[in-house]
Short mmCIF file of C-alpha atoms in Angstrom, two decimals:
data_model
loop_
_atom_site.label_atom_id
_atom_site.label_comp_id
_atom_site.label_asym_id
_atom_site.label_seq_id
_atom_site.Cartn_x
_atom_site.Cartn_y
_atom_site.Cartn_z
CA ARG A 21 -41.37 66.40 -36.62
CA VAL A 22 -37.65 67.59 -35.81
CA ARG A 23 -36.64 70.97 -37.43
CA SER A 24 -33.01 72.19 -37.47
CA VAL A 25 -32.17 76.15 -37.54
CA THR A 26 -28.64 77.25 -37.01
CA ARG A 27 -28.58 81.21 -36.98
CA PHE A 28 -25.65 83.14 -37.70
CA ILE A 29 -25.68 86.38 -35.63
CA TYR A 30 -23.52 89.65 -35.70
CA ASN A 31 -23.32 92.35 -33.42
CA GLN A 32 -27.20 90.93 -32.11
CA GLU A 33 -28.51 90.74 -35.71
CA GLU A 34 -29.00 87.66 -37.46
CA PHE A 35 -27.56 87.99 -41.26
CA ALA A 36 -28.03 84.24 -42.21
CA HIS A 37 -29.40 80.73 -41.27
CA PHE A 38 -29.51 77.04 -42.20
CA ASP A 39 -32.85 75.69 -42.69
CA SER A 40 -33.63 72.15 -42.24
CA ASP A 41 -36.94 72.18 -43.86
CA LEU A 42 -35.41 73.35 -47.14
CA GLY A 43 -31.92 71.83 -47.21
CA LYS A 44 -30.02 74.90 -47.39
CA PHE A 45 -28.64 78.41 -46.20
CA LEU A 46 -30.65 81.57 -46.75
CA ALA A 47 -29.84 85.12 -46.38
CA VAL A 48 -31.59 87.49 -44.00
CA THR A 49 -29.50 90.63 -44.51
CA GLU A 50 -27.31 91.83 -47.28
CA LEU A 51 -24.27 90.75 -45.13
CA GLY A 52 -25.65 86.94 -45.17
CA GLN A 53 -26.01 86.91 -48.80
CA PRO A 54 -22.45 86.36 -49.89
CA ILE A 55 -21.81 84.07 -46.86
CA ALA A 56 -25.17 82.06 -47.69
CA GLU A 57 -23.63 81.58 -51.40
CA ASP A 58 -20.56 80.22 -50.18
CA LEU A 59 -21.96 77.86 -47.62
CA ASN A 60 -24.52 76.33 -50.32
CA SER A 61 -21.89 76.23 -52.48
CA GLN A 62 -19.96 73.52 -50.38
CA LYS A 63 -21.54 70.29 -50.60
CA ASP A 64 -19.42 68.67 -47.59
CA VAL A 65 -20.88 71.80 -45.46
CA LEU A 66 -24.55 71.14 -46.79
CA ASP A 67 -24.24 67.34 -46.30
CA ASN A 68 -22.88 68.16 -42.65
CA TYR A 69 -25.83 70.64 -41.86
CA ARG A 70 -28.36 68.14 -43.61
CA ALA A 71 -27.48 65.53 -41.36
CA SER A 72 -27.76 67.59 -38.37
CA VAL A 73 -31.73 66.90 -38.38
CA ASP A 74 -31.03 63.21 -38.11
CA ARG A 75 -28.67 63.50 -35.18
CA CYS A 76 -31.23 65.98 -33.36
CA ARG A 77 -33.63 63.34 -34.38
CA ASN A 78 -32.03 60.84 -32.65
CA ASN A 79 -30.91 62.73 -29.62
CA TYR A 80 -34.53 63.80 -29.17
CA ALA A 81 -35.97 60.29 -28.74
CA LEU A 82 -33.28 59.60 -26.21
CA VAL A 83 -33.78 62.24 -24.01
CA ASP A 84 -37.68 61.87 -24.66
CA TRP A 85 -37.51 58.36 -23.27
CA PHE A 86 -35.30 59.30 -20.67
CA MET A 87 -37.68 62.16 -19.59
CA LEU A 88 -40.88 59.92 -19.63
CA LYS A 89 -38.41 57.65 -16.95
CA LEU A 90 -37.86 60.65 -14.66
CA LYS A 91 -39.93 61.35 -11.80
CA ALA A 92 -39.84 63.38 -9.03
CA GLU A 93 -41.92 63.62 -6.42
CA PRO A 94 -43.45 66.90 -5.43
CA GLN A 95 -42.43 68.47 -1.92
CA VAL A 96 -45.68 69.73 -0.37
CA THR A 97 -46.01 72.18 2.68
CA VAL A 98 -49.43 72.78 4.21
CA TYR A 99 -49.57 75.63 7.16
CA PRO A 100 -52.44 77.60 8.66
CA THR A 101 -52.88 81.11 8.29
CA LYS A 102 -54.08 84.06 10.81
CA THR A 103 -57.01 86.15 9.44
CA GLN A 104 -57.52 89.71 10.99
CA PRO A 105 -59.27 90.74 13.25
CA LEU A 106 -59.96 87.52 14.86
CA ASP A 107 -56.32 85.88 14.89
CA HIS A 108 -57.84 82.62 14.57
CA HIS A 109 -56.16 79.57 12.36
CA ASN A 110 -58.74 79.37 9.67
CA LEU A 111 -57.19 79.02 6.40
CA LEU A 112 -54.89 76.30 5.43
CA VAL A 113 -52.72 76.94 2.66
CA CYS A 114 -50.74 74.05 0.56
CA SER A 115 -47.63 74.85 -1.18
CA VAL A 116 -46.57 71.99 -4.04
CA SER A 117 -43.05 72.68 -5.65
CA SER A 118 -40.30 70.84 -6.91
CA PHE A 119 -41.87 68.31 -8.89
CA TYR A 120 -41.83 66.65 -12.45
CA PRO A 121 -43.59 66.08 -14.95
CA GLY A 122 -45.57 69.40 -14.58
CA HIS A 123 -49.05 68.81 -14.50
CA ILE A 124 -50.07 67.81 -10.71
CA GLU A 125 -53.61 68.01 -9.23
CA VAL A 126 -53.90 69.22 -5.45
CA ARG A 127 -57.23 68.10 -3.57
CA TRP A 128 -58.09 68.67 0.13
CA PHE A 129 -59.88 65.93 1.72
CA ARG A 130 -61.50 66.08 5.53
CA ASN A 131 -62.40 62.39 7.02
CA GLY A 132 -61.67 60.76 4.01
CA GLN A 133 -64.31 63.20 1.65
CA GLU A 134 -63.16 65.62 -0.79
CA GLU A 135 -63.57 69.32 -0.11
CA LYS A 136 -64.85 71.62 -2.57
CA ALA A 137 -63.48 75.34 -3.25
CA GLY A 138 -65.16 77.70 -0.76
#
């Protein structure tokens, strides 16, 4: 579902907006009432804003298709830490960054066997 909402803001306050679900401009404040009425009386303006939903839907489909093809391999860094007071390397830390898509699963293996936490 694609929805288009265009907000009109003055002095950090929204006074009107276009809601594609309703297909018209709505006043949010008193200042927005005459503006929403004026915009709703202009057929060409309404047609243009209503058509924006279809443009957004088409653009979204293109971006969605492209993003499905886009993948970035993670950058992985594994390093030992020292714990006090023994000052021995006895804990490994794994840092994984710069990957897409966002879901990733990190697992530890020793001699081909998966290590469990702890």
